[in-house]
């Protein structure tokens, strides 16, 4: 096994938008493959035609692209040597393996109709037990283990609808060596006879993923914990197909939990608590219902990926900020926790904030240009849209936001004069001599030849001294006069950016509007 090239796969079913837990599964697969110079492939598991949702496959592909989790084989990524990678297109492949299992006595035909199965389930429910199609019940049901060979052959010859089920033995221990959980032992008496091939000729997940993992030479199957209970049936299928030596190593990833730790993180938690659980916006094609995505909320993909990596894994050090390349080299299954990982929406924002701190101001400015122009109705030649002005605005605003998209709104006073003034500050700080101070300050500004932040600082202090005011008493009022707000970006930096003409104009405006 060790000398084989590492090959892993992400194998989502296109039944809706990809949950962030699914993205994490893809990420861990990717990191593991990259770390070991292996292959990472994307396989679309669409054998459950009843649950197929239009657009879901495209959504999966776009999500992986946005995150930079790039498969080197698979649907949407140029296919590869094992095409097709969409299970519905591989349909003719699977039956022979189901029949091989029948021929070796490890599977059987079952003719029970959907109505009969439903009745059995209902009856069990009424008796407060759960119905299981297994080694204990199969003898009383309509299948080739209970019927005579002639009757079975007759029914098949008549074209009667049937499925093929795995014949799970009694009284066997089935062991799995899970990369995260270690050795897990199951008792075969508790394993049901899983359907392998459905009546429409489509394989179930159980058969299809095994056939594909085998044919695609997968060495490690990294998947969600919800599949652990099915794993003993999977071991049996490998064994009975004669592929046990080729069986990939399983790794069952811990669940993502709600912020309070009580249960699985669901779409409803996101709606209720106001955070996305999907990478991209999604609109349900049948109901029209919309769900928010990290991308549209303004998260950087690098921050989203970094945050996801830490949901269930840690590097064993204090370092928290990792590029995807750094994650590749730090990643290992030993540092994945067994317990579920609690999602913390505040921490998600924190990650974005860290990436924002290190993002280039020029690049942010370029991205915000059209938003600023539209929001504040600014013409193309206006200095507020110049690279220099926007970049300086970003420098001022960066320490005060977690997302770059917050900047225009949070820093609106950098782009337009205030139309109201923080009343609380005015009431508290506006004194008899305030008016004369600002008149003098406007004068001092007008006659100053330079207008750097430190010039502004000096001019404010000098004017305060000549007006017999302590600079500390006037600063917040000065801020309100310029921006309308009691708090905000660095004050002298803001004044310098606005420029002396704008500062003088805003002082005059404030003197008109503030009545005290
Ligand atoms: N199609 C399965 C799912 O979406 C894949 C599980 C696996 O990775 O084997 O959960």
Coordinates of N, CA, C and O in Angstrom, one line a residue, residues 276-427:
X276 N -23.6 32.2 6.9 CA -23.8 31.2 5.8 C -23.3 29.8 6.2 O -22.4 29.7 7.0
X277 N -24.0 28.8 5.6 CA -23.4 27.4 5.8 C -23.0 26.9 4.4 O -22.6 25.7 4.3
X278 N -23.1 27.7 3.4 CA -22.7 27.3 2.0 C -21.6 28.2 1.5 O -21.6 29.4 1.9
X279 N -20.8 27.7 0.7 CA -19.7 28.5 0.1 C -20.2 29.7 -0.7 O -19.7 30.8 -0.7
X280 N -21.2 29.4 -1.6 CA -21.7 30.4 -2.5 C -23.2 30.6 -2.3 O -23.9 29.7 -1.8
X281 N -23.7 31.7 -2.8 CA -25.2 31.9 -2.7 C -25.8 30.8 -3.5 O -25.3 30.3 -4.5
X282 N -27.0 30.4 -3.1 CA -27.8 29.4 -3.8 C -29.2 29.7 -3.8 O -29.8 30.2 -2.8
X283 N -29.9 29.4 -4.9 CA -31.3 29.6 -5.0 C -31.9 28.2 -5.3 O -31.6 27.6 -6.4
X284 N -32.8 27.7 -4.5 CA -33.4 26.4 -4.7 C -34.2 26.5 -6.0 O -35.1 27.3 -6.1
X285 N -33.9 25.6 -7.0 CA -34.6 25.8 -8.3 C -36.1 25.4 -8.2 O -36.9 25.9 -9.0
X286 N -36.5 24.6 -7.2 CA -38.0 24.3 -7.1 C -38.7 25.3 -6.2 O -39.9 25.6 -6.5
X287 N -38.2 25.7 -5.1 CA -38.9 26.6 -4.2 C -38.6 28.1 -4.4 O -39.3 28.9 -3.9
X288 N -37.4 28.3 -5.0 CA -37.0 29.7 -5.2 C -36.3 30.2 -3.9 O -35.8 31.3 -3.9
X289 N -36.3 29.4 -2.9 CA -35.7 29.8 -1.6 C -34.2 30.1 -1.7 O -33.5 29.3 -2.4
X290 N -33.7 31.2 -1.1 CA -32.3 31.6 -1.3 C -31.5 31.3 0.0 O -32.0 31.4 1.1
X291 N -30.3 30.9 -0.2 CA -29.4 30.7 0.9 C -28.1 31.5 0.7 O -27.6 31.5 -0.5
X292 N -27.6 32.0 1.7 CA -26.4 32.9 1.6 C -25.1 32.1 1.5 O -25.0 31.0 2.1
X293 N -24.2 32.7 0.8 CA -22.9 32.0 0.6 C -21.8 32.9 1.2 O -21.9 34.1 1.3
X294 N -20.7 32.3 1.6 CA -19.5 33.0 2.1 C -19.0 34.0 1.1 O -18.6 35.1 1.4
X295 N -18.9 33.5 -0.2 CA -18.4 34.4 -1.2 C -19.1 35.7 -1.3 O -18.5 36.8 -1.2
X296 N -20.4 35.6 -1.4 CA -21.2 36.9 -1.5 C -21.3 37.7 -0.2 O -21.5 38.9 -0.3
X297 N -21.0 37.0 0.9 CA -20.9 37.8 2.1 C -19.6 38.6 2.2 O -19.4 39.3 3.2
X298 N -18.7 38.3 1.3 CA -17.5 39.1 1.3 C -16.3 38.4 1.9 O -15.3 39.1 2.2
X299 N -16.4 37.2 2.1 CA -15.3 36.4 2.7 C -14.2 36.2 1.6 O -14.6 36.0 0.4
X300 N -13.0 36.3 1.9 CA -11.9 35.9 1.0 C -11.9 34.4 1.0 O -12.0 33.8 2.1
X301 N -11.7 33.8 -0.2 CA -11.7 32.3 -0.2 C -10.5 31.8 0.7 O -10.7 30.7 1.3
X302 N -9.4 32.5 0.7 CA -8.3 32.0 1.5 C -8.7 31.9 3.0 O -8.3 31.0 3.8
X303 N -9.5 32.9 3.4 CA -9.9 33.0 4.8 C -10.9 31.9 5.1 O -10.8 31.2 6.2
X304 N -11.8 31.7 4.2 CA -12.8 30.6 4.3 C -12.1 29.3 4.4 O -12.4 28.5 5.3
X305 N -11.2 29.0 3.6 CA -10.4 27.7 3.6 C -9.6 27.6 4.8 O -9.7 26.5 5.5
X306 N -9.0 28.6 5.3 CA -8.2 28.6 6.5 C -9.1 28.2 7.7 O -8.8 27.4 8.5
X307 N -10.2 28.9 7.7 CA -11.2 28.7 8.8 C -11.7 27.2 8.8 O -11.7 26.5 9.8
X308 N -12.0 26.7 7.6 CA -12.6 25.4 7.5 C -11.5 24.3 7.9 O -11.9 23.4 8.6
X309 N -10.3 24.6 7.5 CA -9.2 23.6 7.9 C -9.2 23.4 9.4 O -9.0 22.3 9.9
X310 N -9.5 24.5 10.1 CA -9.4 24.4 11.6 C -10.7 23.8 12.2 O -10.7 23.6 13.4
X311 N -11.7 23.5 11.4 CA -12.9 22.9 12.0 C -12.7 21.4 12.0 O -13.1 20.6 11.2
X312 N -12.0 20.9 13.0 CA -11.8 19.4 13.2 C -10.3 19.1 13.1 O -9.9 17.9 13.3
X313 N -9.5 20.0 12.8 CA -8.0 19.7 12.7 C -7.3 20.9 13.3 O -7.8 22.0 13.4
X314 N -6.1 20.6 13.9 CA -5.2 21.7 14.2 C -3.7 21.3 14.0 O -3.5 20.1 13.9
X315 N -2.9 22.2 13.8 CA -1.5 21.9 13.4 C -0.7 21.4 14.6 O 0.5 21.0 14.4
X316 N -1.2 21.5 15.8 CA -0.4 21.1 17.0 C 0.5 22.2 17.4 O 1.3 22.0 18.3
X317 N 0.4 23.4 16.9 CA 1.1 24.6 17.3 C 0.1 25.7 17.5 O -1.1 25.5 17.3
X318 N 0.6 26.9 17.9 CA -0.3 28.0 18.1 C -0.7 28.7 16.8 O -1.6 29.6 16.8
X319 N 0.1 28.5 15.8 CA -0.2 29.2 14.5 C -1.6 28.9 14.0 O -2.1 27.8 14.0
X320 N -2.2 30.0 13.6 CA -3.6 29.9 13.1 C -3.8 30.3 11.6 O -4.7 29.9 10.9
X321 N -2.9 31.2 11.2 CA -3.0 31.7 9.8 C -2.1 30.9 8.9 O -0.9 30.8 9.0
X322 N -2.8 30.2 8.0 CA -2.1 29.3 7.1 C -2.5 29.5 5.6 O -3.7 29.5 5.4
X323 N -1.6 29.7 4.7 CA -2.0 29.7 3.3 C -2.3 28.2 3.0 O -2.0 27.3 3.7
X324 N -2.9 28.0 1.8 CA -3.3 26.7 1.4 C -2.0 25.8 1.3 O -2.0 24.6 1.6
X325 N -1.0 26.4 0.8 CA 0.3 25.7 0.6 C 0.8 25.2 2.0 O 1.3 24.1 2.2
X326 N 0.7 26.2 3.0 CA 1.2 25.8 4.3 C 0.3 24.7 4.9 O 0.8 23.9 5.7
X327 N -1.0 24.8 4.6 CA -1.9 23.8 5.1 C -1.5 22.4 4.6 O -1.5 21.4 5.3
X328 N -1.1 22.4 3.3 CA -0.7 21.1 2.7 C 0.4 20.5 3.4 O 0.4 19.3 3.7
X329 N 1.4 21.3 3.7 CA 2.6 20.7 4.4 C 2.3 20.4 5.9 O 2.9 19.4 6.4
X330 N 1.4 21.1 6.5 CA 1.1 20.8 7.9 C 0.1 19.7 8.2 O 0.1 19.1 9.2
X331 N -0.7 19.4 7.2 CA -1.8 18.5 7.4 C -1.5 17.1 7.6 O -0.5 16.6 7.0
X332 N -2.1 16.5 8.6 CA -2.0 15.0 8.8 C -3.3 14.5 9.5 O -3.9 15.3 10.2
X333 N -3.6 13.3 9.3 CA -4.8 12.7 9.9 C -4.7 12.6 11.4 O -5.6 12.6 12.2
X334 N -3.4 12.5 11.9 CA -3.2 12.4 13.4 C -3.8 13.6 14.1 O -4.1 13.5 15.3
X335 N -3.8 14.7 13.4 CA -4.3 15.9 14.2 C -5.7 16.2 13.9 O -6.2 17.3 14.2
X336 N -6.4 15.3 13.3 CA -7.9 15.5 13.2 C -8.5 14.9 14.5 O -8.2 13.8 15.0
X337 N -9.5 15.7 15.0 CA -10.1 15.3 16.3 C -11.2 14.2 16.0 O -11.8 14.2 14.9
X338 N -11.4 13.4 17.0 CA -12.5 12.4 16.8 C -13.9 13.1 17.1 O -14.9 12.8 16.5
X339 N -13.9 14.0 18.1 CA -15.1 14.7 18.4 C -15.6 15.7 17.4 O -14.7 16.2 16.6
X340 N -16.9 15.9 17.3 CA -17.4 16.9 16.4 C -16.8 18.3 16.6 O -16.3 18.6 17.7
X341 N -16.8 19.1 15.5 CA -16.1 20.4 15.6 C -17.2 21.5 15.7 O -18.0 21.6 14.8
X342 N -17.2 22.3 16.7 CA -18.2 23.3 16.9 C -17.9 24.5 16.0 O -16.7 25.0 16.0
X343 N -18.8 24.9 15.2 CA -18.6 26.0 14.3 C -18.8 27.3 15.1 O -19.8 27.5 15.8
X344 N -17.9 28.3 14.9 CA -18.0 29.5 15.6 C -18.0 30.7 14.6 O -17.0 31.0 14.0
X345 N -19.2 31.3 14.4 CA -19.3 32.3 13.3 C -18.4 33.5 13.6 O -17.9 34.1 12.6
X346 N -18.2 33.8 14.9 CA -17.3 35.0 15.1 C -15.8 34.7 14.7 O -15.1 35.5 14.2
X347 N -15.5 33.4 14.9 CA -14.1 33.0 14.6 C -14.0 33.1 13.0 O -12.9 33.5 12.5
X348 N -15.0 32.8 12.3 CA -15.0 32.8 10.9 C -14.7 34.3 10.4 O -13.9 34.5 9.6
X349 N -15.4 35.2 11.1 CA -15.2 36.6 10.7 C -13.7 37.0 11.1 O -13.1 37.8 10.4
X350 N -13.3 36.5 12.2 CA -11.9 36.8 12.7 C -10.9 36.4 11.6 O -10.0 37.2 11.3
X351 N -11.1 35.2 11.1 CA -10.2 34.8 10.0 C -10.2 35.8 8.8 O -9.2 36.1 8.3
X352 N -11.4 36.2 8.5 CA -11.4 37.1 7.3 C -10.7 38.4 7.7 O -10.0 39.0 6.8
X353 N -10.9 38.9 8.9 CA -10.2 40.1 9.3 C -8.7 40.0 9.2 O -8.0 40.9 8.8
X354 N -8.2 38.8 9.6 CA -6.7 38.6 9.5 C -6.2 38.7 8.1 O -5.2 39.3 7.8
X355 N -7.0 38.2 7.2 CA -6.6 38.2 5.8 C -6.8 39.6 5.2 O -6.0 40.1 4.4
X356 N -7.8 40.3 5.7 CA -8.0 41.7 5.3 C -6.8 42.6 5.7 O -6.3 43.4 4.9
X357 N -6.3 42.4 6.9 CA -5.2 43.2 7.4 C -4.0 43.0 6.5 O -3.2 43.9 6.4
X358 N -3.8 41.9 5.9 CA -2.6 41.6 5.1 C -2.9 41.8 3.6 O -2.0 41.7 2.8
X359 N -4.1 42.2 3.2 CA -4.4 42.4 1.8 C -3.8 43.7 1.3 O -3.7 44.6 2.1
X360 N -3.5 43.8 0.1 CA -2.9 45.0 -0.5 C -4.0 46.1 -0.6 O -5.1 45.9 -1.1
X361 N -3.6 47.3 -0.1 CA -4.6 48.4 -0.1 C -4.9 48.8 -1.5 O -6.0 49.2 -1.8
X362 N -3.9 48.8 -2.4 CA -4.1 49.2 -3.8 C -5.2 48.3 -4.4 O -6.1 48.7 -5.1
X363 N -5.0 47.0 -4.1 CA -5.9 46.0 -4.8 C -7.4 46.2 -4.2 O -8.3 46.1 -5.0
X364 N -7.5 46.4 -2.9 CA -8.8 46.6 -2.4 C -9.4 47.9 -3.0 O -10.6 47.9 -3.4
X365 N -8.6 48.9 -3.1 CA -9.1 50.2 -3.6 C -9.6 50.0 -5.0 O -10.7 50.5 -5.4
X366 N -8.9 49.2 -5.8 CA -9.3 49.0 -7.2 C -10.6 48.3 -7.2 O -11.5 48.6 -8.0
X367 N -10.8 47.3 -6.3 CA -12.1 46.6 -6.3 C -13.2 47.4 -5.8 O -14.4 47.2 -6.2
X368 N -12.9 48.4 -4.9 CA -14.0 49.2 -4.4 C -14.4 50.4 -5.3 O -15.5 51.0 -5.1
X369 N -13.6 50.7 -6.3 CA -13.8 51.9 -7.0 C -15.2 52.1 -7.6 O -15.9 53.1 -7.4
X370 N -15.7 51.0 -8.3 CA -17.0 51.2 -8.9 C -18.1 51.3 -7.8 O -19.1 52.0 -8.0
X371 N -18.0 50.5 -6.7 CA -19.0 50.6 -5.7 C -19.0 52.0 -5.1 O -20.1 52.5 -4.9
X372 N -17.9 52.6 -4.9 CA -17.8 53.9 -4.3 C -18.4 54.9 -5.3 O -19.3 55.8 -4.9
X373 N -18.1 54.8 -6.6 CA -18.6 55.7 -7.6 C -20.1 55.6 -7.6 O -20.8 56.7 -7.6
X374 N -20.7 54.4 -7.5 CA -22.1 54.2 -7.6 C -22.8 54.7 -6.3 O -23.8 55.3 -6.3
X375 N -22.2 54.2 -5.2 CA -22.9 54.5 -3.9 C -23.0 56.0 -3.7 O -24.0 56.5 -3.2
X376 N -21.9 56.8 -4.0 CA -21.9 58.2 -3.7 C -22.1 59.1 -4.9 O -21.9 60.3 -4.8
X377 N -22.4 58.4 -6.0 CA -22.6 59.1 -7.3 C -21.5 60.1 -7.6 O -21.7 61.3 -7.8
X378 N -20.3 59.5 -7.7 CA -19.1 60.3 -8.0 C -18.7 60.1 -9.4 O -18.6 59.0 -9.9
X379 N -18.4 61.2 -10.1 CA -18.0 61.2 -11.5 C -16.6 60.7 -11.6 O -15.7 60.8 -10.7
X380 N -16.3 60.2 -12.8 CA -15.0 59.5 -13.0 C -13.8 60.4 -12.8 O -12.7 59.9 -12.3
X381 N -13.8 61.7 -13.0 CA -12.6 62.5 -12.9 C -12.5 63.0 -11.4 O -11.5 63.7 -11.2
X382 N -13.4 62.8 -10.6 CA -13.3 63.3 -9.2 C -12.1 62.7 -8.5 O -11.8 61.5 -8.6
X383 N -11.4 63.5 -7.7 CA -10.2 63.1 -7.0 C -10.5 61.9 -6.0 O -9.7 61.1 -5.7
X384 N -11.7 61.9 -5.5 CA -12.1 60.8 -4.6 C -12.1 59.4 -5.2 O -12.1 58.4 -4.6
X385 N -12.0 59.4 -6.6 CA -11.9 58.1 -7.3 C -10.5 57.8 -7.7 O -10.3 56.8 -8.4
X386 N -9.6 58.7 -7.4 CA -8.2 58.5 -7.8 C -7.6 57.3 -7.0 O -8.1 57.0 -5.9
X387 N -6.6 56.7 -7.6 CA -6.0 55.5 -6.9 C -5.5 55.9 -5.6 O -5.7 55.3 -4.6
X388 N -4.8 57.1 -5.6 CA -4.2 57.6 -4.4 C -5.3 57.8 -3.3 O -5.1 57.4 -2.1
X389 N -6.3 58.5 -3.6 CA -7.4 58.8 -2.6 C -8.0 57.6 -2.1 O -8.1 57.4 -0.8
X390 N -8.4 56.7 -3.0 CA -9.1 55.4 -2.5 C -8.1 54.6 -1.7 O -8.5 54.0 -0.7
X391 N -6.8 54.5 -2.1 CA -5.9 53.7 -1.4 C -5.7 54.3 0.1 O -5.7 53.5 1.0
X392 N -5.6 55.6 0.2 CA -5.5 56.2 1.5 C -6.8 55.9 2.3 O -6.7 55.7 3.5
X393 N -7.9 56.0 1.7 CA -9.2 55.7 2.4 C -9.1 54.3 2.9 O -9.5 54.0 4.1
X394 N -8.7 53.3 2.1 CA -8.6 52.0 2.5 C -7.6 51.8 3.7 O -7.9 51.1 4.7
X395 N -6.5 52.5 3.6 CA -5.5 52.5 4.7 C -6.2 52.9 6.0 O -6.0 52.3 7.1
X396 N -7.0 54.0 6.0 CA -7.7 54.5 7.2 C -8.7 53.5 7.7 O -8.9 53.3 8.9
X397 N -9.4 52.9 6.7 CA -10.6 52.1 7.1 C -10.2 50.6 7.5 O -11.0 50.0 8.3
X398 N -9.1 50.2 7.0 CA -8.8 48.8 7.2 C -8.8 48.3 8.6 O -9.3 47.2 8.9
X399 N -8.3 49.1 9.6 CA -8.3 48.5 10.9 C -9.6 48.5 11.6 O -9.8 48.0 12.7
X400 N -10.6 49.1 10.9 CA -11.9 49.2 11.6 C -13.0 48.3 11.0 O -14.2 48.4 11.4
X401 N -12.7 47.4 10.1 CA -13.7 46.5 9.5 C -13.2 45.1 9.4 O -11.9 44.8 9.5
X402 N -14.1 44.1 9.2 CA -13.7 42.7 9.0 C -13.8 42.3 7.6 O -13.2 41.3 7.2
X403 N -14.5 43.1 6.8 CA -14.7 42.8 5.4 C -14.5 44.0 4.6 O -14.9 45.1 5.0
X404 N -13.9 43.9 3.4 CA -13.6 45.1 2.6 C -14.9 45.7 2.1 O -15.0 46.9 2.0
X405 N -16.0 44.9 2.0 CA -17.2 45.4 1.5 C -17.9 46.4 2.5 O -18.8 47.1 2.1
X406 N -17.4 46.3 3.7 CA -18.0 47.2 4.7 C -17.5 48.6 4.6 O -18.0 49.6 5.2
X407 N -16.4 48.8 3.9 CA -15.7 50.1 3.9 C -16.5 51.2 3.3 O -16.5 52.3 4.0
X408 N -17.1 51.1 2.2 CA -17.9 52.3 1.7 C -18.9 52.8 2.7 O -19.0 54.0 3.0
X409 N -19.6 51.9 3.3 CA -20.7 52.3 4.2 C -20.0 52.8 5.5 O -20.4 53.9 6.0
X410 N -19.1 52.1 6.1 CA -18.4 52.5 7.3 C -17.7 53.8 7.2 O -17.6 54.6 8.1
X411 N -17.1 54.1 6.0 CA -16.3 55.3 5.8 C -17.0 56.3 4.9 O -16.3 57.0 4.2
X412 N -18.3 56.3 4.9 CA -19.1 57.2 4.0 C -18.6 58.6 4.1 O -18.6 59.3 3.1
X413 N -18.2 59.1 5.2 CA -17.8 60.5 5.4 C -16.5 60.8 4.7 O -16.1 62.0 4.5
X414 N -15.8 59.8 4.2 CA -14.6 60.0 3.4 C -15.0 60.4 2.0 O -14.2 60.9 1.2
X415 N -16.3 60.1 1.6 CA -16.7 60.3 0.3 C -17.8 61.4 0.1 O -18.2 61.8 -1.0
X416 N -18.4 61.7 1.3 CA -19.5 62.8 1.2 C -19.5 63.5 2.5 O -19.2 63.0 3.6
X417 N -20.0 64.8 2.4 CA -20.1 65.6 3.6 C -21.3 65.1 4.5 O -22.2 64.5 3.9
X418 N -21.2 65.2 5.8 CA -22.2 64.7 6.6 C -23.5 65.5 6.4 O -23.5 66.7 6.1
X419 N -24.7 64.8 6.6 CA -25.9 65.6 6.6 C -26.6 65.6 7.9 O -27.6 66.3 8.1
X420 N -26.0 64.9 8.9 CA -26.3 65.2 10.3 C -25.1 65.0 11.2 O -24.1 64.4 10.8
X421 N -25.3 65.4 12.4 CA -24.2 65.5 13.4 C -24.6 64.7 14.6 O -25.7 64.9 15.1
X422 N -23.7 64.0 15.2 CA -23.9 63.2 16.4 C -24.4 64.1 17.5 O -23.6 64.9 18.1
X423 N -25.7 64.1 17.8 CA -26.3 65.0 18.7 C -25.7 64.9 20.1 O -25.5 65.9 20.8
X424 N -25.5 63.7 20.6 CA -25.0 63.4 21.9 C -23.7 64.2 22.1 O -23.5 64.8 23.2
X425 N -22.8 64.0 21.1 CA -21.5 64.7 21.3 C -21.6 66.2 21.2 O -21.0 66.9 22.0
X426 N -22.5 66.7 20.3 CA -22.7 68.1 20.3 C -23.2 68.7 21.6 O -22.7 69.6 22.1
X427 N -24.2 68.0 22.2 CA -24.7 68.5 23.4 C -23.7 68.5 24.5 O -23.7 69.4 25.4

